[in-house]
Amino acid sequence: MRFTFVGDSMTIGRAGDFTWRYRMWQHLTSVLGAPFAIVGPRDALYDTGADAAVSHAYAAPDFPAGARAHLAGWGEGWLHMAPVIADTVTAHRTDVLLVSLGLIDLGFYTDSDQTALNAREFIAAARTANPRVKMVLLPVIPNVRAESDAPFAAECDRFNELLAKAVADLDDPMSPILLASRPTGYDIHRDTYDGTHPGPTGEHRLAAAFADAMHQAWGLGGPYTPRP
């Protein structure tokens, strides 16, 4: 089984991060009886000094180079990923997409309606590359901006409603789509280092949201248990 992580700055991580991708690799390694691979066209972290994804300074020395693959970008959203997902799924023979997108779209690029349309385009494009691809989509977790910007908070809420509708409309037994639950207990003041990007506790909670959704709906793996 071949997994691809798709996301924005919360998924790519910055130099010195563990990333929730690492936490998910730990989980899959411990619960999957069958061989699996993490695949994608990129493998770097974002380097704030260089303002580019050029760092390989992961905090975990046991995170193997072959498991660091992803399709994530600092400042990228559904708008950016919809045009490239088909090529990624084709090139890397992806079976399962784990997707965390939307916050950057709503914050800088598109309103909730257009963001939801871009999410639907992403789903359609992924299926052109693999008609049996599975997807797990994480709702937007409003960041610290939503506490002082009511219109932005409302857009986050509306997008999550539209995303849930898209999942209900487009779910297919041949190519199932799951809408993961908001990570249990996630608190942007405790689980992030800046009100947006996850710290270690937030990384575990994000990984758990994906892991538990797959286990509960598909019987894939097992319940998430945090590891050091």
PDB file of C-alpha atoms in Angstrom:
ATOM      1  CA  MET A   1       0.000   0.000   0.000  1.00  0.00           C
ATOM      2  CA  ARG A   2       1.376   3.370  -1.044  1.00  0.00           C
ATOM      3  CA  PHE A   3       0.507   6.549   0.883  1.00  0.00           C
ATOM      4  CA  THR A   4       0.977  10.168  -0.220  1.00  0.00           C
ATOM      5  CA  PHE A   5       0.733  13.083   2.199  1.00  0.00           C
ATOM      6  CA  VAL A   6      -0.747  16.226   0.616  1.00  0.00           C
ATOM      7  CA  GLY A   7      -0.781  19.499   2.477  1.00  0.00           C
ATOM      8  CA  ASP A   8       0.353  23.016   3.180  1.00  0.00           C
ATOM      9  CA  SER A   9       2.802  24.395   5.748  1.00  0.00           C
ATOM     10  CA  MET A  10       1.249  22.293   8.524  1.00  0.00           C
ATOM     11  CA  THR A  11       2.230  19.160   6.590  1.00  0.00           C
ATOM     12  CA  ILE A  12       5.566  20.034   5.024  1.00  0.00           C
ATOM     13  CA  GLY A  13       6.912  21.385   8.312  1.00  0.00           C
ATOM     14  CA  ARG A  14       9.912  23.634   8.809  1.00  0.00           C
ATOM     15  CA  ALA A  15      13.550  22.818   9.517  1.00  0.00           C
ATOM     16  CA  GLY A  16      13.854  21.181  12.929  1.00  0.00           C
ATOM     17  CA  ASP A  17      10.306  19.782  13.022  1.00  0.00           C
ATOM     18  CA  PHE A  18       9.354  16.155  13.519  1.00  0.00           C
ATOM     19  CA  THR A  19       6.183  16.700  11.355  1.00  0.00           C
ATOM     20  CA  TRP A  20       2.936  14.777  11.654  1.00  0.00           C
ATOM     21  CA  ARG A  21       4.172  12.817   8.643  1.00  0.00           C
ATOM     22  CA  TYR A  22       6.822  11.310  10.893  1.00  0.00           C
ATOM     23  CA  ARG A  23       4.223  10.475  13.522  1.00  0.00           C
ATOM     24  CA  MET A  24       2.120   8.740  10.868  1.00  0.00           C
ATOM     25  CA  TRP A  25       5.126   6.791   9.598  1.00  0.00           C
ATOM     26  CA  GLN A  26       5.742   5.611  13.158  1.00  0.00           C
ATOM     27  CA  HIS A  27       2.106   4.548  13.454  1.00  0.00           C
ATOM     28  CA  LEU A  28       1.964   2.720  10.128  1.00  0.00           C
ATOM     29  CA  THR A  29       5.220   0.938  10.895  1.00  0.00           C
ATOM     30  CA  SER A  30       3.776  -0.382  14.133  1.00  0.00           C
ATOM     31  CA  VAL A  31       0.271  -1.397  12.990  1.00  0.00           C
ATOM     32  CA  LEU A  32       0.427  -2.479   9.361  1.00  0.00           C
ATOM     33  CA  GLY A  33       1.167  -6.129   8.853  1.00  0.00           C
ATOM     34  CA  ALA A  34       1.644  -5.716   5.117  1.00  0.00           C
ATOM     35  CA  PRO A  35       4.451  -3.745   3.478  1.00  0.00           C
ATOM     36  CA  PHE A  36       3.723  -0.084   2.796  1.00  0.00           C
ATOM     37  CA  ALA A  37       5.493   2.879   1.253  1.00  0.00           C
ATOM     38  CA  ILE A  38       5.242   6.635   1.648  1.00  0.00           C
ATOM     39  CA  VAL A  39       5.595   8.217  -1.770  1.00  0.00           C
ATOM     40  CA  GLY A  40       5.581  11.617  -3.419  1.00  0.00           C
ATOM     41  CA  PRO A  41       7.655  14.022  -5.499  1.00  0.00           C
ATOM     42  CA  ARG A  42       9.160  16.050  -2.638  1.00  0.00           C
ATOM     43  CA  ASP A  43      11.000  15.231   0.587  1.00  0.00           C
ATOM     44  CA  ALA A  44      12.315  18.498   2.041  1.00  0.00           C
ATOM     45  CA  LEU A  45      11.252  20.738   4.908  1.00  0.00           C
ATOM     46  CA  TYR A  46      10.730  24.482   4.592  1.00  0.00           C
ATOM     47  CA  ASP A  47      13.736  26.595   5.554  1.00  0.00           C
ATOM     48  CA  THR A  48      12.541  29.975   6.846  1.00  0.00           C
ATOM     49  CA  GLY A  49      15.962  31.541   6.315  1.00  0.00           C
ATOM     50  CA  ALA A  50      16.136  30.507   2.684  1.00  0.00           C
ATOM     51  CA  ASP A  51      12.381  31.033   2.177  1.00  0.00           C
ATOM     52  CA  ALA A  52      12.310  27.735   0.296  1.00  0.00           C
ATOM     53  CA  ALA A  53      11.765  24.021   0.851  1.00  0.00           C
ATOM     54  CA  VAL A  54      15.428  23.042   0.871  1.00  0.00           C
ATOM     55  CA  SER A  55      16.049  21.668   4.374  1.00  0.00           C
ATOM     56  CA  HIS A  56      16.474  18.037   5.376  1.00  0.00           C
ATOM     57  CA  ALA A  57      17.008  18.825   9.046  1.00  0.00           C
ATOM     58  CA  TYR A  58      14.278  16.608  10.451  1.00  0.00           C
ATOM     59  CA  ALA A  59      14.218  16.411  14.244  1.00  0.00           C
ATOM     60  CA  ALA A  60      13.981  12.608  14.210  1.00  0.00           C
ATOM     61  CA  PRO A  61      17.159  10.835  13.108  1.00  0.00           C
ATOM     62  CA  ASP A  62      15.243   7.570  12.716  1.00  0.00           C
ATOM     63  CA  PHE A  63      12.927   9.021  10.042  1.00  0.00           C
ATOM     64  CA  PRO A  64      14.302   7.212   6.977  1.00  0.00           C
ATOM     65  CA  ALA A  65      14.895   9.166   3.789  1.00  0.00           C
ATOM     66  CA  GLY A  66      12.603   6.822   1.906  1.00  0.00           C
ATOM     67  CA  ALA A  67       9.670   7.698   4.173  1.00  0.00           C
ATOM     68  CA  ARG A  68      10.041  11.477   3.959  1.00  0.00           C
ATOM     69  CA  ALA A  69       8.289  11.775   0.606  1.00  0.00           C
ATOM     70  CA  HIS A  70       5.287  14.080   0.313  1.00  0.00           C
ATOM     71  CA  LEU A  71       3.361  16.515  -1.847  1.00  0.00           C
ATOM     72  CA  ALA A  72       3.198  19.490   0.502  1.00  0.00           C
ATOM     73  CA  GLY A  73       4.248  23.103   0.225  1.00  0.00           C
ATOM     74  CA  TRP A  74       4.550  26.145   2.430  1.00  0.00           C
ATOM     75  CA  GLY A  75       1.856  28.524   1.185  1.00  0.00           C
ATOM     76  CA  GLU A  76       0.189  25.957  -1.082  1.00  0.00           C
ATOM     77  CA  GLY A  77      -3.436  24.849  -0.991  1.00  0.00           C
ATOM     78  CA  TRP A  78      -6.161  23.087  -2.965  1.00  0.00           C
ATOM     79  CA  LEU A  79      -5.627  25.748  -5.630  1.00  0.00           C
ATOM     80  CA  HIS A  80      -2.059  24.570  -6.172  1.00  0.00           C
ATOM     81  CA  MET A  81      -2.489  20.847  -5.638  1.00  0.00           C
ATOM     82  CA  ALA A  82      -5.505  20.202  -7.869  1.00  0.00           C
ATOM     83  CA  PRO A  83      -3.487  20.736 -11.087  1.00  0.00           C
ATOM     84  CA  VAL A  84      -0.623  18.435 -10.028  1.00  0.00           C
ATOM     85  CA  ILE A  85      -2.294  15.599  -8.137  1.00  0.00           C
ATOM     86  CA  ALA A  86      -3.010  13.430 -11.186  1.00  0.00           C
ATOM     87  CA  ASP A  87       0.644  13.426 -12.239  1.00  0.00           C
ATOM     88  CA  THR A  88       1.699  12.651  -8.662  1.00  0.00           C
ATOM     89  CA  VAL A  89      -0.705   9.721  -8.294  1.00  0.00           C
ATOM     90  CA  THR A  90       0.364   8.367 -11.689  1.00  0.00           C
ATOM     91  CA  ALA A  91       4.091   8.756 -11.160  1.00  0.00           C
ATOM     92  CA  HIS A  92       4.117   7.320  -7.639  1.00  0.00           C
ATOM     93  CA  ARG A  93       1.277   4.795  -7.963  1.00  0.00           C
ATOM     94  CA  THR A  94      -0.486   6.195  -4.928  1.00  0.00           C
ATOM     95  CA  ASP A  95      -3.149   4.046  -3.258  1.00  0.00           C
ATOM     96  CA  VAL A  96      -4.126   6.367  -0.383  1.00  0.00           C
ATOM     97  CA  LEU A  97      -4.063  10.172  -0.226  1.00  0.00           C
ATOM     98  CA  LEU A  98      -3.913  11.790   3.215  1.00  0.00           C
ATOM     99  CA  VAL A  99      -4.895  15.415   2.628  1.00  0.00           C
ATOM    100  CA  SER A 100      -4.749  18.459   4.903  1.00  0.00           C
ATOM    101  CA  LEU A 101      -5.510  21.586   2.877  1.00  0.00           C
ATOM    102  CA  GLY A 102      -7.691  24.671   2.900  1.00  0.00           C
ATOM    103  CA  LEU A 103      -6.460  27.088   5.552  1.00  0.00           C
ATOM    104  CA  ILE A 104      -3.993  28.830   3.263  1.00  0.00           C
ATOM    105  CA  ASP A 105      -6.556  28.977   0.447  1.00  0.00           C
ATOM    106  CA  LEU A 106      -9.102  30.748   2.650  1.00  0.00           C
ATOM    107  CA  GLY A 107      -6.483  32.991   4.189  1.00  0.00           C
ATOM    108  CA  PHE A 108      -4.884  34.252   0.992  1.00  0.00           C
ATOM    109  CA  TYR A 109      -6.288  32.925  -2.279  1.00  0.00           C
ATOM    110  CA  THR A 110      -9.934  31.875  -2.574  1.00  0.00           C
ATOM    111  CA  ASP A 111     -13.253  32.086  -0.752  1.00  0.00           C
ATOM    112  CA  SER A 112     -14.994  29.025   0.649  1.00  0.00           C
ATOM    113  CA  ASP A 113     -17.060  28.362  -2.468  1.00  0.00           C
ATOM    114  CA  GLN A 114     -14.100  28.428  -4.842  1.00  0.00           C
ATOM    115  CA  THR A 115     -11.952  26.444  -2.406  1.00  0.00           C
ATOM    116  CA  ALA A 116     -14.621  23.739  -2.293  1.00  0.00           C
ATOM    117  CA  LEU A 117     -14.732  23.654  -6.090  1.00  0.00           C
ATOM    118  CA  ASN A 118     -10.950  23.252  -6.146  1.00  0.00           C
ATOM    119  CA  ALA A 119     -11.265  20.354  -3.689  1.00  0.00           C
ATOM    120  CA  ARG A 120     -13.760  18.676  -6.016  1.00  0.00           C
ATOM    121  CA  GLU A 121     -11.384  19.194  -8.947  1.00  0.00           C
ATOM    122  CA  PHE A 122      -8.600  17.613  -6.898  1.00  0.00           C
ATOM    123  CA  ILE A 123     -10.728  14.542  -6.206  1.00  0.00           C
ATOM    124  CA  ALA A 124     -11.705  14.173  -9.849  1.00  0.00           C
ATOM    125  CA  ALA A 125      -8.120  14.567 -11.021  1.00  0.00           C
ATOM    126  CA  ALA A 126      -6.805  11.998  -8.533  1.00  0.00           C
ATOM    127  CA  ARG A 127      -9.359   9.517  -9.818  1.00  0.00           C
ATOM    128  CA  THR A 128      -8.359  10.024 -13.429  1.00  0.00           C
ATOM    129  CA  ALA A 129      -4.916   8.771 -12.410  1.00  0.00           C
ATOM    130  CA  ASN A 130      -6.162   5.916 -10.223  1.00  0.00           C
ATOM    131  CA  PRO A 131      -9.884   5.095 -10.295  1.00  0.00           C
ATOM    132  CA  ARG A 132      -9.442   3.104  -7.068  1.00  0.00           C
ATOM    133  CA  VAL A 133      -7.530   5.692  -5.078  1.00  0.00           C
ATOM    134  CA  LYS A 134      -8.659   6.163  -1.468  1.00  0.00           C
ATOM    135  CA  MET A 135      -8.676   9.573   0.187  1.00  0.00           C
ATOM    136  CA  VAL A 136      -8.839  10.881   3.729  1.00  0.00           C
ATOM    137  CA  LEU A 137      -9.532  14.616   3.967  1.00  0.00           C
ATOM    138  CA  LEU A 138      -9.010  16.688   7.101  1.00  0.00           C
ATOM    139  CA  PRO A 139     -11.317  19.658   7.732  1.00  0.00           C
ATOM    140  CA  VAL A 140      -9.729  23.062   8.132  1.00  0.00           C
ATOM    141  CA  ILE A 141      -8.605  23.771  11.680  1.00  0.00           C
ATOM    142  CA  PRO A 142      -9.139  27.529  12.175  1.00  0.00           C
ATOM    143  CA  ASN A 143      -5.943  29.181  13.354  1.00  0.00           C
ATOM    144  CA  VAL A 144      -5.303  32.149  15.637  1.00  0.00           C
ATOM    145  CA  ARG A 145      -6.459  34.570  12.934  1.00  0.00           C
ATOM    146  CA  ALA A 146      -9.986  33.216  13.279  1.00  0.00           C
ATOM    147  CA  GLU A 147     -10.111  34.448  16.886  1.00  0.00           C
ATOM    148  CA  SER A 148      -9.946  38.089  15.810  1.00  0.00           C
ATOM    149  CA  ASP A 149     -11.235  37.944  12.221  1.00  0.00           C
ATOM    150  CA  ALA A 150     -14.895  36.929  12.280  1.00  0.00           C
ATOM    151  CA  PRO A 151     -15.360  36.849   8.477  1.00  0.00           C
ATOM    152  CA  PHE A 152     -12.355  34.527   8.148  1.00  0.00           C
ATOM    153  CA  ALA A 153     -13.702  32.275  10.897  1.00  0.00           C
ATOM    154  CA  ALA A 154     -17.041  32.135   9.094  1.00  0.00           C
ATOM    155  CA  GLU A 155     -15.305  31.180   5.842  1.00  0.00           C
ATOM    156  CA  CYS A 156     -13.492  28.349   7.620  1.00  0.00           C
ATOM    157  CA  ASP A 157     -16.780  27.051   9.000  1.00  0.00           C
ATOM    158  CA  ARG A 158     -18.534  27.350   5.642  1.00  0.00           C
ATOM    159  CA  PHE A 159     -15.718  25.581   3.808  1.00  0.00           C
ATOM    160  CA  ASN A 160     -15.860  22.694   6.243  1.00  0.00           C
ATOM    161  CA  GLU A 161     -19.583  22.367   5.557  1.00  0.00           C
ATOM    162  CA  LEU A 162     -18.943  22.402   1.809  1.00  0.00           C
ATOM    163  CA  LEU A 163     -16.124  19.882   2.161  1.00  0.00           C
ATOM    164  CA  ALA A 164     -18.424  17.535   4.075  1.00  0.00           C
ATOM    165  CA  LYS A 165     -21.003  17.894   1.303  1.00  0.00           C
ATOM    166  CA  ALA A 166     -18.379  17.147  -1.349  1.00  0.00           C
ATOM    167  CA  VAL A 167     -17.356  13.983   0.496  1.00  0.00           C
ATOM    168  CA  ALA A 168     -20.994  12.896   0.774  1.00  0.00           C
ATOM    169  CA  ASP A 169     -21.600  13.626  -2.919  1.00  0.00           C
ATOM    170  CA  LEU A 170     -18.419  12.049  -4.273  1.00  0.00           C
ATOM    171  CA  ASP A 171     -17.776   9.068  -2.015  1.00  0.00           C
ATOM    172  CA  ASP A 172     -17.723   5.887  -4.087  1.00  0.00           C
ATOM    173  CA  PRO A 173     -17.213   2.259  -3.043  1.00  0.00           C
ATOM    174  CA  MET A 174     -14.550   1.874  -5.715  1.00  0.00           C
ATOM    175  CA  SER A 175     -12.753   5.055  -4.625  1.00  0.00           C
ATOM    176  CA  PRO A 176     -13.826   5.838  -1.058  1.00  0.00           C
ATOM    177  CA  ILE A 177     -13.384   9.223   0.568  1.00  0.00           C
ATOM    178  CA  LEU A 178     -13.310   9.792   4.314  1.00  0.00           C
ATOM    179  CA  LEU A 179     -13.784  13.079   6.104  1.00  0.00           C
ATOM    180  CA  ALA A 180     -11.615  12.824   9.189  1.00  0.00           C
ATOM    181  CA  SER A 181     -12.838  14.371  12.404  1.00  0.00           C
ATOM    182  CA  ARG A 182     -11.194  17.455  13.814  1.00  0.00           C
ATOM    183  CA  PRO A 183      -8.302  16.152  15.926  1.00  0.00           C
ATOM    184  CA  THR A 184      -9.564  15.289  19.392  1.00  0.00           C
ATOM    185  CA  GLY A 185      -8.649  17.921  21.954  1.00  0.00           C
ATOM    186  CA  TYR A 186      -6.718  20.055  19.456  1.00  0.00           C
ATOM    187  CA  ASP A 187      -5.986  23.471  20.977  1.00  0.00           C
ATOM    188  CA  ILE A 188      -4.107  25.998  18.861  1.00  0.00           C
ATOM    189  CA  HIS A 189      -2.662  27.593  22.004  1.00  0.00           C
ATOM    190  CA  ARG A 190      -1.180  24.335  23.284  1.00  0.00           C
ATOM    191  CA  ASP A 191      -0.711  22.187  20.193  1.00  0.00           C
ATOM    192  CA  THR A 192       0.953  24.732  17.878  1.00  0.00           C
ATOM    193  CA  TYR A 193       4.054  26.866  18.204  1.00  0.00           C
ATOM    194  CA  ASP A 194       2.519  29.978  16.637  1.00  0.00           C
ATOM    195  CA  GLY A 195      -1.236  29.560  16.557  1.00  0.00           C
ATOM    196  CA  THR A 196      -1.131  27.698  13.244  1.00  0.00           C
ATOM    197  CA  HIS A 197       1.691  25.182  12.850  1.00  0.00           C
ATOM    198  CA  PRO A 198       1.696  22.037  14.998  1.00  0.00           C
ATOM    199  CA  GLY A 199       4.221  21.375  17.696  1.00  0.00           C
ATOM    200  CA  PRO A 200       4.890  17.828  18.905  1.00  0.00           C
ATOM    201  CA  THR A 201       1.494  17.391  20.622  1.00  0.00           C
ATOM    202  CA  GLY A 202      -0.286  18.824  17.601  1.00  0.00           C
ATOM    203  CA  GLU A 203       1.622  16.501  15.283  1.00  0.00           C
ATOM    204  CA  HIS A 204       0.389  13.511  17.256  1.00  0.00           C
ATOM    205  CA  ARG A 205      -3.196  14.779  17.182  1.00  0.00           C
ATOM    206  CA  LEU A 206      -3.112  15.348  13.422  1.00  0.00           C
ATOM    207  CA  ALA A 207      -1.680  11.900  12.764  1.00  0.00           C
ATOM    208  CA  ALA A 208      -4.308  10.394  15.069  1.00  0.00           C
ATOM    209  CA  ALA A 209      -7.126  12.032  13.126  1.00  0.00           C
ATOM    210  CA  PHE A 210      -6.027  10.302   9.924  1.00  0.00           C
ATOM    211  CA  ALA A 211      -5.075   6.997  11.559  1.00  0.00           C
ATOM    212  CA  ASP A 212      -8.313   6.669  13.500  1.00  0.00           C
ATOM    213  CA  ALA A 213     -10.452   7.554  10.468  1.00  0.00           C
ATOM    214  CA  MET A 214      -8.821   4.791   8.398  1.00  0.00           C
ATOM    215  CA  HIS A 215      -9.052   2.267  11.205  1.00  0.00           C
ATOM    216  CA  GLN A 216     -12.696   3.003  12.033  1.00  0.00           C
ATOM    217  CA  ALA A 217     -13.978   3.174   8.451  1.00  0.00           C
ATOM    218  CA  TRP A 218     -11.750   0.729   6.593  1.00  0.00           C
ATOM    219  CA  GLY A 219     -10.288  -1.465   9.319  1.00  0.00           C
ATOM    220  CA  LEU A 220      -6.864  -0.303   8.175  1.00  0.00           C
ATOM    221  CA  GLY A 221      -4.141  -0.442  10.791  1.00  0.00           C
ATOM    222  CA  GLY A 222      -5.204   0.170  14.369  1.00  0.00           C
ATOM    223  CA  PRO A 223      -6.083   2.956  16.804  1.00  0.00           C
ATOM    224  CA  TYR A 224      -3.420   5.631  17.071  1.00  0.00           C
ATOM    225  CA  THR A 225      -1.042   5.354  19.995  1.00  0.00           C
ATOM    226  CA  PRO A 226       1.485   8.198  20.426  1.00  0.00           C
ATOM    227  CA  ARG A 227       5.108   7.131  20.320  1.00  0.00           C
ATOM    228  CA  PRO A 228       8.182   9.081  21.399  1.00  0.00           C
TER     229      PRO A 228
END
